[in-house]
XYZ file of C-alpha atoms in Angstrom:
687
model
C -37.825 16.244 -59.120
C -37.423 13.748 -56.332
C -39.084 10.364 -56.581
C -42.392 10.682 -54.636
C -43.031 6.928 -54.494
C -39.659 6.293 -52.911
C -40.141 9.100 -50.412
C -43.531 7.689 -49.433
C -42.003 4.267 -48.910
C -39.176 5.627 -46.777
C -41.513 7.930 -44.865
C -39.260 10.976 -44.738
C -38.094 13.787 -47.029
C -34.556 13.624 -48.391
C -32.256 16.665 -48.649
C -33.081 18.684 -51.760
C -29.491 18.892 -52.976
C -30.548 20.663 -56.153
C -31.931 23.533 -54.062
C -29.495 23.768 -51.113
C -27.316 26.873 -51.261
C -24.436 27.967 -48.996
C -26.199 31.204 -48.100
C -29.163 29.222 -46.742
C -27.090 27.172 -44.290
C -26.575 29.622 -41.434
C -30.135 31.038 -41.313
C -31.604 27.527 -41.397
C -29.367 26.363 -38.547
C -30.122 29.527 -36.543
C -33.834 28.811 -36.864
C -33.453 25.196 -35.740
C -31.238 26.061 -32.780
C -33.634 28.791 -31.618
C -36.580 26.415 -31.863
C -34.712 23.681 -30.004
C -33.671 26.013 -27.197
C -37.239 27.204 -26.735
C -38.611 23.653 -26.708
C -35.925 22.475 -24.290
C -36.736 25.316 -21.912
C -40.419 24.394 -21.986
C -39.647 20.703 -21.529
C -37.492 21.320 -18.456
C -39.990 23.758 -16.925
C -42.506 20.967 -16.359
C -42.974 19.873 -12.766
C -44.089 16.347 -13.612
C -41.789 13.322 -13.310
C -39.971 12.652 -16.582
C -40.914 9.662 -18.712
C -39.576 8.270 -21.958
C -42.341 9.981 -23.930
C -41.995 13.355 -22.195
C -38.180 13.516 -22.067
C -36.369 11.222 -24.499
C -38.720 11.438 -27.480
C -38.737 15.264 -27.601
C -34.944 15.274 -27.312
C -34.702 12.805 -30.208
C -36.935 15.125 -32.260
C -34.554 18.008 -31.542
C -31.523 15.937 -32.471
C -33.114 14.800 -35.714
C -34.014 18.395 -36.577
C -30.385 19.455 -36.178
C -29.127 16.520 -38.251
C -31.422 17.530 -41.111
C -30.206 21.139 -41.002
C -26.517 20.496 -40.359
C -25.922 17.119 -42.036
C -26.138 18.343 -45.643
C -23.922 21.341 -44.818
C -21.239 19.127 -43.296
C -21.478 16.712 -46.208
C -21.276 19.384 -48.897
C -18.297 20.949 -47.137
C -16.468 17.652 -47.819
C -17.635 16.883 -51.348
C -18.088 20.390 -52.817
C -15.575 22.342 -50.762
C -15.835 25.660 -52.568
C -15.035 28.940 -50.857
C -18.760 29.564 -50.353
C -19.351 26.195 -48.697
C -16.322 26.663 -46.481
C -17.648 30.027 -45.308
C -21.042 28.487 -44.607
C -19.538 25.545 -42.728
C -17.229 27.722 -40.654
C -20.080 30.098 -39.807
C -22.297 27.226 -38.631
C -19.807 25.040 -36.775
C -19.177 27.303 -33.741
C -22.920 27.763 -33.266
C -23.521 24.036 -33.365
C -20.616 23.322 -31.001
C -21.830 25.962 -28.557
C -25.327 24.480 -28.608
C -24.005 20.937 -28.106
C -21.903 21.942 -25.096
C -24.798 23.960 -23.698
C -27.116 20.927 -23.839
C -24.500 18.492 -22.548
C -23.794 20.747 -19.555
C -27.430 21.478 -18.698
C -27.852 20.557 -15.047
C -31.678 20.539 -15.227
C -31.491 18.130 -18.152
C -28.966 15.949 -16.321
C -31.203 15.844 -13.267
C -34.155 14.857 -15.457
C -32.157 11.901 -16.814
C -31.144 10.928 -13.281
C -34.777 11.108 -12.161
C -35.848 8.927 -15.068
C -33.131 6.374 -14.244
C -34.374 6.233 -10.646
C -38.074 5.993 -11.542
C -40.411 3.022 -11.307
C -41.009 3.325 -15.051
C -37.298 2.734 -15.709
C -37.592 -0.683 -14.077
C -40.039 -1.690 -16.825
C -37.719 -0.644 -19.670
C -35.939 -3.187 -21.827
C -32.178 -3.339 -22.320
C -32.202 -0.955 -25.297
C -33.870 1.948 -23.491
C -31.720 1.354 -20.427
C -28.576 1.613 -22.562
C -29.830 4.868 -24.095
C -30.147 6.364 -20.615
C -26.870 4.890 -19.346
C -24.986 6.241 -22.393
C -26.558 9.677 -21.883
C -25.549 9.822 -18.199
C -22.016 8.771 -19.130
C -21.849 11.454 -21.810
C -23.042 14.103 -19.359
C -20.125 13.223 -17.096
C -17.719 13.308 -20.060
C -19.059 16.766 -20.952
C -18.158 18.205 -17.567
C -21.585 18.227 -15.932
C -20.011 17.928 -12.476
C -17.482 20.736 -12.977
C -17.615 24.073 -11.137
C -18.926 26.989 -13.169
C -15.510 28.378 -14.115
C -14.262 25.004 -15.294
C -17.470 24.399 -17.223
C -16.871 27.662 -19.038
C -13.319 26.580 -19.800
C -14.591 23.235 -21.131
C -16.881 25.137 -23.480
C -14.075 27.425 -24.665
C -11.835 24.429 -25.340
C -14.558 22.608 -27.257
C -15.210 25.619 -29.473
C -11.534 26.143 -30.152
C -10.919 22.471 -30.924
C -13.725 22.385 -33.486
C -12.191 25.433 -35.157
C -8.655 24.011 -35.142
C -9.664 20.600 -36.443
C -11.603 22.144 -39.306
C -8.642 24.343 -40.197
C -6.344 21.302 -40.154
C -8.525 19.576 -42.764
C -8.828 22.744 -44.848
C -5.049 23.201 -44.894
C -4.620 19.645 -46.087
C -7.220 20.043 -48.838
C -5.631 23.334 -49.916
C -2.154 21.807 -50.008
C -3.349 18.959 -52.213
C -5.185 21.296 -54.565
C -2.348 23.830 -54.786
C 0.367 21.424 -55.941
C 0.673 20.190 -59.494
C 3.368 19.203 -61.945
C 3.147 19.926 -65.638
C 4.903 17.273 -67.736
C 5.301 17.889 -71.451
C 7.659 15.034 -72.290
C 5.781 11.737 -72.225
C 9.080 9.863 -71.838
C 9.191 11.133 -68.257
C 6.079 9.042 -67.554
C 7.530 5.767 -68.837
C 6.253 2.788 -66.870
C 2.943 4.419 -65.977
C -0.162 2.770 -67.358
C -1.917 4.090 -70.424
C -4.997 4.782 -68.296
C -2.981 6.860 -65.828
C -1.359 8.833 -68.626
C -4.734 9.460 -70.261
C -6.095 10.730 -66.960
C -3.075 13.036 -66.567
C -3.574 14.284 -70.130
C -7.248 14.996 -69.423
C -6.283 17.028 -66.334
C -3.840 19.058 -68.431
C -6.456 19.688 -71.112
C -8.887 20.895 -68.449
C -6.279 23.520 -67.557
C -5.720 24.477 -71.176
C -2.273 22.873 -71.190
C -0.543 20.465 -73.515
C 1.036 17.318 -72.114
C 0.189 15.948 -68.672
C -0.764 17.242 -65.234
C 0.164 15.287 -62.110
C -1.443 16.007 -58.734
C -1.378 14.828 -55.127
C -4.873 13.320 -55.300
C -4.192 9.708 -54.431
C -5.042 8.084 -57.796
C -2.615 10.456 -59.543
C 0.070 10.104 -56.864
C -0.206 6.311 -56.775
C 0.083 6.083 -60.556
C 3.532 7.686 -60.294
C 4.891 6.251 -57.046
C 3.939 2.677 -57.987
C 4.705 2.603 -61.710
C 6.865 5.462 -63.005
C 10.315 4.230 -64.042
C 11.775 7.711 -63.630
C 13.193 7.611 -60.106
C 13.595 11.364 -59.730
C 9.937 11.878 -60.654
C 8.951 9.384 -57.967
C 11.160 11.170 -55.454
C 9.685 14.554 -56.372
C 6.106 13.379 -55.877
C 7.006 11.483 -52.712
C 8.484 14.647 -51.190
C 5.455 16.745 -52.149
C 3.069 14.101 -50.779
C 5.033 13.454 -47.567
C 5.275 17.170 -46.752
C 1.676 18.203 -47.430
C 0.497 21.055 -45.181
C 3.857 21.308 -43.421
C 6.966 23.421 -42.923
C 9.002 21.398 -45.448
C 8.804 20.509 -49.100
C 7.756 22.506 -52.161
C 4.965 24.314 -50.286
C 6.903 24.854 -47.058
C 4.948 27.098 -44.679
C 2.046 27.858 -47.021
C -0.512 25.585 -45.344
C 1.469 24.572 -42.259
C -0.429 22.426 -39.743
C 2.442 22.384 -37.232
C 1.116 24.999 -34.816
C -2.402 23.546 -35.098
C -1.143 20.117 -34.000
C 0.534 21.557 -30.915
C -2.529 23.525 -29.882
C -4.877 20.598 -30.535
C -2.760 18.294 -28.358
C -2.479 20.844 -25.566
C -6.217 21.537 -25.515
C -7.121 17.848 -25.592
C -4.806 17.224 -22.644
C -6.314 20.133 -20.711
C -9.813 18.863 -21.466
C -8.940 15.402 -20.150
C -7.441 16.825 -16.963
C -10.541 18.971 -16.391
C -12.599 15.775 -16.434
C -10.309 13.969 -14.024
C -8.357 11.840 -16.495
C -4.575 11.655 -16.493
C -4.387 12.202 -20.253
C -6.491 12.354 -23.394
C -5.907 8.687 -24.198
C -7.727 7.719 -20.997
C -10.597 10.040 -21.881
C -10.785 8.634 -25.407
C -11.027 5.056 -24.139
C -13.956 5.908 -21.859
C -16.275 5.152 -24.799
C -14.326 2.230 -26.296
C -14.020 -1.516 -25.719
C -10.423 -1.336 -24.477
C -10.080 -0.714 -20.762
C -6.847 1.290 -20.618
C -4.097 2.819 -22.782
C -1.669 0.256 -21.398
C -3.929 -2.597 -22.528
C -4.009 -1.110 -26.034
C -0.253 -0.653 -26.021
C 0.304 -4.281 -25.015
C -1.923 -5.430 -27.879
C -0.050 -3.292 -30.412
C 3.422 -4.165 -29.139
C 2.613 -7.875 -29.108
C 1.403 -7.709 -32.704
C 4.489 -5.711 -33.668
C 6.775 -8.358 -32.194
C 4.993 -10.968 -34.278
C 5.058 -8.916 -37.480
C 8.445 -7.171 -37.379
C 10.608 -10.192 -38.291
C 8.352 -10.819 -41.279
C 8.479 -7.121 -42.187
C 12.287 -7.134 -42.061
C 12.360 -10.197 -44.303
C 9.955 -8.442 -46.707
C 12.190 -5.371 -46.849
C 15.384 -7.380 -47.264
C 13.791 -9.219 -50.170
C 12.684 -5.943 -51.747
C 16.117 -4.360 -51.418
C 17.842 -7.432 -52.829
C 15.418 -7.458 -55.753
C 16.047 -3.766 -56.527
C 19.803 -4.337 -56.334
C 19.675 -7.365 -58.597
C 17.251 -5.838 -61.076
C 18.619 -2.306 -61.384
C 21.818 -2.169 -59.329
C 20.096 0.040 -56.763
C 22.205 0.331 -53.613
C 20.489 3.338 -51.991
C 16.946 1.978 -51.658
C 14.598 4.779 -50.520
C 10.922 5.128 -49.569
C 10.015 6.385 -53.051
C 11.301 3.061 -54.387
C 9.228 0.820 -52.116
C 5.875 0.813 -53.941
C 7.565 0.686 -57.351
C 9.747 -2.334 -56.627
C 6.986 -4.005 -54.653
C 4.835 -3.964 -57.796
C 7.717 -5.300 -59.884
C 8.530 -8.030 -57.362
C 4.890 -9.046 -57.065
C 4.741 -9.316 -60.827
C 7.871 -11.480 -60.922
C 7.107 -13.585 -57.857
C 3.362 -14.087 -58.285
C 3.032 -13.223 -61.935
C 0.577 -10.517 -60.879
C 0.270 -6.782 -61.360
C -2.471 -4.374 -60.388
C -2.823 -3.342 -64.013
C -3.386 -6.934 -65.060
C -6.287 -7.066 -62.595
C -7.816 -3.688 -63.396
C -9.682 -4.756 -66.601
C -11.635 -7.249 -64.489
C -12.910 -4.601 -62.092
C -15.208 -2.339 -64.089
C -16.872 -0.092 -61.523
C -20.525 -0.865 -62.316
C -19.909 -4.618 -62.335
C -18.013 -4.429 -59.032
C -20.887 -2.502 -57.476
C -23.398 -5.061 -58.708
C -21.201 -7.903 -57.481
C -20.910 -6.264 -54.077
C -24.688 -5.960 -53.901
C -25.049 -9.627 -54.848
C -22.812 -10.617 -51.924
C -24.912 -8.613 -49.517
C -28.191 -9.847 -50.943
C -27.007 -13.450 -50.588
C -25.671 -12.967 -47.063
C -28.508 -10.961 -45.575
C -31.589 -11.714 -47.661
C -32.166 -8.171 -48.916
C -32.512 -6.460 -52.286
C -30.685 -3.374 -53.605
C -31.910 -1.402 -56.620
C -30.787 1.792 -58.281
C -33.343 4.605 -58.256
C -33.587 7.733 -60.374
C -35.199 11.093 -59.809
C -33.459 11.924 -56.526
C -31.556 15.209 -56.365
C -27.792 14.899 -55.804
C -24.831 17.303 -55.561
C -22.970 16.017 -58.661
C -23.757 14.158 -61.866
C -21.506 11.247 -60.824
C -23.616 10.509 -57.737
C -26.144 7.682 -57.861
C -28.762 6.522 -55.354
C -29.826 3.042 -54.290
C -32.736 1.725 -52.244
C -32.545 -1.320 -49.951
C -35.546 -3.656 -49.707
C -36.396 -6.485 -47.344
C -37.331 -10.010 -48.409
C -40.871 -8.860 -49.191
C -39.673 -6.006 -51.402
C -40.463 -3.271 -48.882
C -37.931 -0.370 -48.917
C -36.129 0.218 -45.625
C -33.132 2.394 -46.453
C -31.332 4.399 -49.110
C -27.786 5.514 -49.842
C -25.947 7.919 -52.109
C -22.756 6.687 -53.831
C -20.208 9.343 -54.868
C -17.316 7.333 -56.336
C -14.825 9.548 -58.189
C -12.068 12.012 -57.327
C -12.546 15.619 -58.434
C -11.438 19.120 -57.569
C -12.780 20.605 -54.302
C -13.579 17.182 -52.866
C -11.912 15.888 -49.721
C -9.498 13.014 -50.367
C -9.978 9.528 -48.966
C -13.090 7.415 -48.580
C -15.798 7.479 -45.934
C -19.361 6.662 -44.972
C -21.527 9.182 -43.170
C -25.146 9.238 -42.102
C -27.714 11.393 -43.837
C -30.764 10.271 -41.837
C -30.847 7.939 -38.859
C -33.404 5.229 -38.154
C -35.868 5.910 -35.355
C -39.491 5.149 -34.524
C -41.772 8.177 -34.447
C -45.532 8.587 -33.889
C -45.841 8.661 -37.682
C -43.998 5.372 -38.136
C -40.406 4.252 -38.609
C -38.007 6.821 -40.037
C -35.751 4.783 -42.292
C -31.972 5.326 -42.512
C -30.103 7.047 -45.353
C -26.314 7.054 -45.834
C -23.591 8.746 -47.873
C -20.817 6.559 -49.365
C -17.927 8.618 -50.700
C -14.760 7.440 -52.488
C -12.057 9.005 -54.669
C -11.492 6.575 -57.527
C -10.087 7.547 -60.918
C -12.981 8.713 -63.142
C -13.742 6.742 -66.318
C -11.905 7.637 -69.484
C -13.817 8.279 -72.721
C -15.114 5.087 -74.262
C -14.663 2.817 -71.272
C -15.993 2.334 -67.742
C -14.059 3.310 -64.656
C -11.631 0.458 -63.992
C -10.653 -0.063 -60.364
C -7.511 -1.444 -58.825
C -8.058 -4.307 -56.428
C -7.170 -1.947 -53.566
C -10.010 0.299 -54.705
C -12.376 -2.677 -54.775
C -11.377 -3.366 -51.166
C -12.011 0.301 -50.283
C -15.486 0.189 -51.833
C -16.423 -2.975 -49.933
C -15.004 -1.462 -46.716
C -17.101 1.689 -46.897
C -20.199 -0.271 -47.856
C -19.653 -2.338 -44.706
C -19.978 0.861 -42.685
C -23.052 1.725 -44.712
C -24.665 -1.628 -43.952
C -24.066 -1.100 -40.235
C -26.043 2.121 -40.547
C -28.709 0.812 -42.928
C -29.457 -2.686 -41.602
C -30.121 -1.593 -38.035
C -33.440 -2.693 -36.574
C -33.116 -0.587 -33.428
C -35.902 1.952 -32.979
C -34.106 4.344 -30.613
C -31.977 6.773 -32.626
C -29.140 7.211 -30.128
C -28.235 3.494 -30.295
C -29.379 2.693 -33.847
C -26.869 1.899 -36.580
C -23.398 3.187 -35.753
C -24.699 5.291 -32.847
C -23.683 4.060 -29.432
C -21.166 1.576 -30.897
C -17.772 1.523 -29.183
C -15.340 3.262 -31.542
C -12.905 0.346 -31.554
C -15.713 -1.941 -32.762
C -17.138 0.393 -35.413
C -14.642 -0.897 -38.020
C -15.777 -4.520 -37.607
C -18.541 -4.472 -40.265
C -16.348 -2.569 -42.735
C -13.280 -4.762 -42.390
C -15.467 -7.854 -42.428
C -16.654 -6.857 -45.912
C -13.055 -6.690 -47.150
C -12.754 -10.467 -46.816
C -15.137 -11.003 -49.719
C -12.698 -9.235 -52.037
C -10.441 -12.297 -51.715
C -13.151 -14.966 -51.695
C -12.879 -17.154 -54.790
C -16.602 -17.732 -55.312
C -17.365 -14.035 -54.943
C -14.623 -12.951 -57.337
C -15.659 -15.514 -59.941
C -19.085 -13.942 -59.920
C -18.200 -10.311 -60.628
C -14.532 -10.141 -61.712
C -15.067 -10.202 -65.470
C -13.151 -8.507 -68.270
C -14.837 -5.248 -69.126
C -14.585 -5.868 -72.885
C -15.049 -9.616 -73.369
C -17.063 -10.400 -70.258
C -14.780 -13.384 -69.623
C -14.346 -14.307 -65.944
C -10.998 -13.823 -64.288
C -8.888 -16.887 -65.142
C -8.378 -19.410 -62.342
C -4.633 -18.847 -62.412
C -5.020 -15.087 -62.009
C -7.614 -15.591 -59.298
C -5.211 -17.788 -57.365
C -2.458 -15.202 -57.657
C -4.793 -12.495 -56.365
C -5.660 -14.564 -53.323
C -1.956 -15.224 -52.719
C -1.260 -11.503 -52.906
C -3.218 -10.918 -49.710
C -0.239 -11.998 -47.649
C 2.375 -10.524 -50.016
C 4.520 -8.213 -47.871
C 1.879 -8.332 -45.137
C 4.653 -7.775 -42.613
C 5.464 -4.353 -44.066
C 1.804 -3.392 -44.214
C 1.204 -4.505 -40.646
C 4.111 -2.621 -39.062
C 3.110 0.519 -40.953
C -0.353 0.452 -39.387
C 1.115 -0.381 -35.985
C 3.464 2.587 -36.325
C 0.491 4.907 -36.842
C -1.467 3.340 -33.988
C 1.348 3.408 -31.411
C 2.273 6.953 -32.402
C -1.318 8.108 -31.954
C -1.749 6.329 -28.604
C 1.494 7.588 -27.078
C 1.054 11.064 -28.512
C -2.136 11.465 -26.504
C -1.088 9.418 -23.472
C 2.350 10.929 -22.902
C 1.728 14.590 -23.748
C 3.623 16.887 -21.356
C 2.043 20.366 -21.131
C 5.085 21.740 -19.271
C 7.325 21.108 -22.241
C 7.282 23.810 -24.870
C 7.585 22.634 -28.437
C 7.645 24.491 -31.735
C 7.134 23.370 -35.310
C 5.966 19.924 -34.177
C 9.303 19.006 -32.639
C 7.819 16.817 -29.896
C 5.586 15.097 -32.438
C 8.547 14.173 -34.632
C 10.657 13.024 -31.678
C 7.917 10.666 -30.538
C 7.356 9.394 -34.055
C 11.081 8.673 -34.403
C 11.038 6.642 -31.170
C 8.037 4.643 -32.349
C 9.713 3.999 -35.680
C 12.874 2.829 -33.931
C 10.741 0.272 -32.109
C 8.360 -0.851 -34.852
C 9.435 0.192 -38.346
C 12.032 -1.570 -40.479
C 12.633 1.350 -42.868
C 12.703 4.936 -41.634
C 11.675 7.740 -43.994
C 13.896 10.763 -44.712
C 14.097 13.648 -42.247
C 11.834 15.854 -44.377
C 8.899 13.424 -44.034
C 6.035 15.146 -42.209
C 3.421 12.392 -41.982
C 1.695 13.819 -38.853
C 0.962 17.117 -40.627
C -1.504 15.261 -42.890
C -2.715 12.678 -40.332
C -6.280 13.958 -40.428
C -7.678 10.765 -38.876
C -6.355 11.863 -35.490
C -6.075 15.635 -35.848
C -9.306 16.340 -37.736
C -11.332 13.129 -37.527
C -12.656 10.904 -34.786
C -9.648 8.625 -34.302
C -7.612 10.558 -31.709
C -6.124 7.953 -29.343
C -8.232 5.488 -31.285
C -6.326 4.694 -34.466
C -5.557 1.298 -32.953
C -9.225 0.547 -33.685
C -8.304 -0.484 -37.225
C -6.001 -3.245 -35.989
C -8.318 -4.312 -33.182
C -11.245 -4.460 -35.590
C -9.111 -6.571 -37.967
C -8.916 -9.157 -35.193
C -12.705 -9.042 -34.801
C -13.428 -9.129 -38.535
C -10.975 -11.940 -39.326
C -12.407 -14.024 -36.498
C -15.956 -13.286 -37.662
C -15.097 -14.318 -41.221
C -13.516 -17.486 -39.858
C -16.982 -18.428 -38.590
C -18.162 -18.366 -42.215
C -15.192 -20.464 -43.312
C -15.773 -23.009 -40.544
C -19.441 -23.380 -41.511
C -18.553 -23.662 -45.213
C -20.431 -20.404 -45.747
C -23.744 -21.606 -44.403
C -26.578 -19.093 -45.046
C -27.468 -19.327 -41.374
C -24.160 -17.697 -40.444
C -24.906 -14.694 -42.668
C -28.281 -14.165 -41.083
C -26.749 -14.493 -37.619
C -24.121 -11.866 -38.429
C -26.879 -9.596 -39.739
C -29.068 -10.092 -36.683
C -26.356 -9.824 -34.014
C -23.671 -7.442 -35.284
C -25.431 -5.295 -37.889
C -29.057 -5.119 -36.797
C -28.421 -4.355 -33.136
C -26.172 -1.333 -33.675
C -25.134 0.201 -30.368
C -28.038 -1.229 -28.381
C -25.740 -3.681 -26.571
C -22.109 -3.769 -25.499
C -19.898 -4.506 -28.522
C -18.120 -7.432 -26.868
C -21.444 -8.963 -25.837
C -22.652 -8.783 -29.437
C -19.464 -10.400 -30.730
C -19.767 -13.221 -28.198
C -23.435 -13.596 -29.154
C -22.361 -14.081 -32.780
C -19.181 -16.123 -32.305
C -19.962 -18.003 -29.105
C -16.743 -16.790 -27.477
C -14.433 -13.789 -27.203
C -12.294 -12.891 -30.237
C -9.082 -14.708 -31.115
C -6.125 -13.265 -33.033
C -5.434 -16.570 -34.822
C -7.556 -15.870 -37.910
C -5.906 -12.485 -38.484
C -2.441 -14.036 -38.329
C -3.519 -16.788 -40.726
C -5.150 -14.423 -43.242
C -2.041 -12.212 -43.267
C 0.404 -15.096 -43.410
C 1.913 -14.079 -40.066
C 1.078 -17.231 -38.133
C 4.591 -18.568 -38.318
C 5.882 -15.523 -36.414
C 3.604 -16.151 -33.442
């Protein structure tokens, strides 16, 4: 049973996850799409001049109806990706894509928006409603509204095919991860790995009816080997399997190969951009972002690379020298990097991830994260029971304002498991909007893939996992703390993609803040706070090998940008040859250590081939500039409460209702500076 008091307070029904079945998905979506089409036809048949109430509000109702039918299907496809849910998702997706293109290319609807923008009523609208209409007119143009009939049809065909290809890319990657495993019977092979990691591997083996240990490519299992296993050949074996996922190389060569999908995705994106009058897909991608041109983005990335590369080379030289001195290793390889980095960090800082882990019991970290947010933004967060979820590990939390009135809810799904997409993400369940019945309050999904708790103890997180949790909750707060009443610019809607990471990366800063850590970093058994010495080492670790981490992200970002900017449709390429050639050139320019020839990173780069980051991966680095500069405002004010409220009211509450740069300037009093990022990462001396 769902909690009726909570539902009354939030003023909308939540998905009944205990009753949703894959076989219900397609009929439910068919019904919604048919109803929407009929209502849209009636709406556009009116002869009267359009107004906000007669045009925008009905369209928002239709959009909300689709979100409630499709949202749970899309979510369950990611977190319970059984064969049945895949069939349901793949049956629904083409229908939804076709409907979306149909609406976005409706000339009568476009003309209605134009008429509203030219009306006397429009002149009385505030900035928020004007932005809703301006964004809609822009999106019509980006959907090919001005194209001739034949080219419109081609746009639709491309859109349908791209949705199919991108879904298949993600499915191949999930299948490749699930299909690979290594059975280890001799515990000596796992020397160096933590007891917790070995217990988790033993539990996976037992679940398969096997003795010994079972290693997988889910990140917690992979990281436990690549960062800690003394056995170098075991590290190399897992590195090769991980680096060749869903590709034409490695232990699963050709079984789930994404190579042909990448080529077709790139070709179709380029064709789509040219149809719309852009020179390449990168230009099209930036049409909805803060950056003005691909060349501007490239200059930003190259400049940062020039600052970071000398530091990265020094980091690598130190790591190689350490491996040589410690173990006589003269052929340092990528599968050695994480292992020796952990050993060097332990020697240099007296710090290891495993030494930190006992201080990061999952429930205490969650509570500590809530305490930060409650202090910063003047809200309350409480766990609630009686709400249906899709798995026993999932919990639900309600957000309350200073008067104790609920205004949002989120689901937290923390642990890795079979048939769950890897990685971590936030997604919307329900969006905020004002309706005749009152305000519809927002609901979010927060999904991670941490190692589940072992018997007799709580789940213990690495510090990296703590950072991941705070990051995703930052996205969630952007969605949940919005005070915008128009759905299309509330929360993360209408926010420039290269600014959408600002709230999430801002939250990461608190994972290194001494006062915050003292509050929640306590030993799971004794309850003792993290010792001052250990706390200091953790804060120092933020800049440990920051050069290597920075050039790695810049490699991904430059590769993505140039891949979409420089695509040549006249050049035929098979098996991802052009992709690898470009990646090699980027690595020659940016990287300080090149991986082996079998490495197939792009084949699993779902951010750009299956997610929303195509020609936009640079957003992570750009948002780091924004978030570091925003956090610097807190440092400069000595963490004045007023600064927290201002961040809430300018960045978080206003969502996409204003231009992202205008909101940042409203908060900071000026445009962003890179100085704080360089200082936080210890790269200032390379400037």
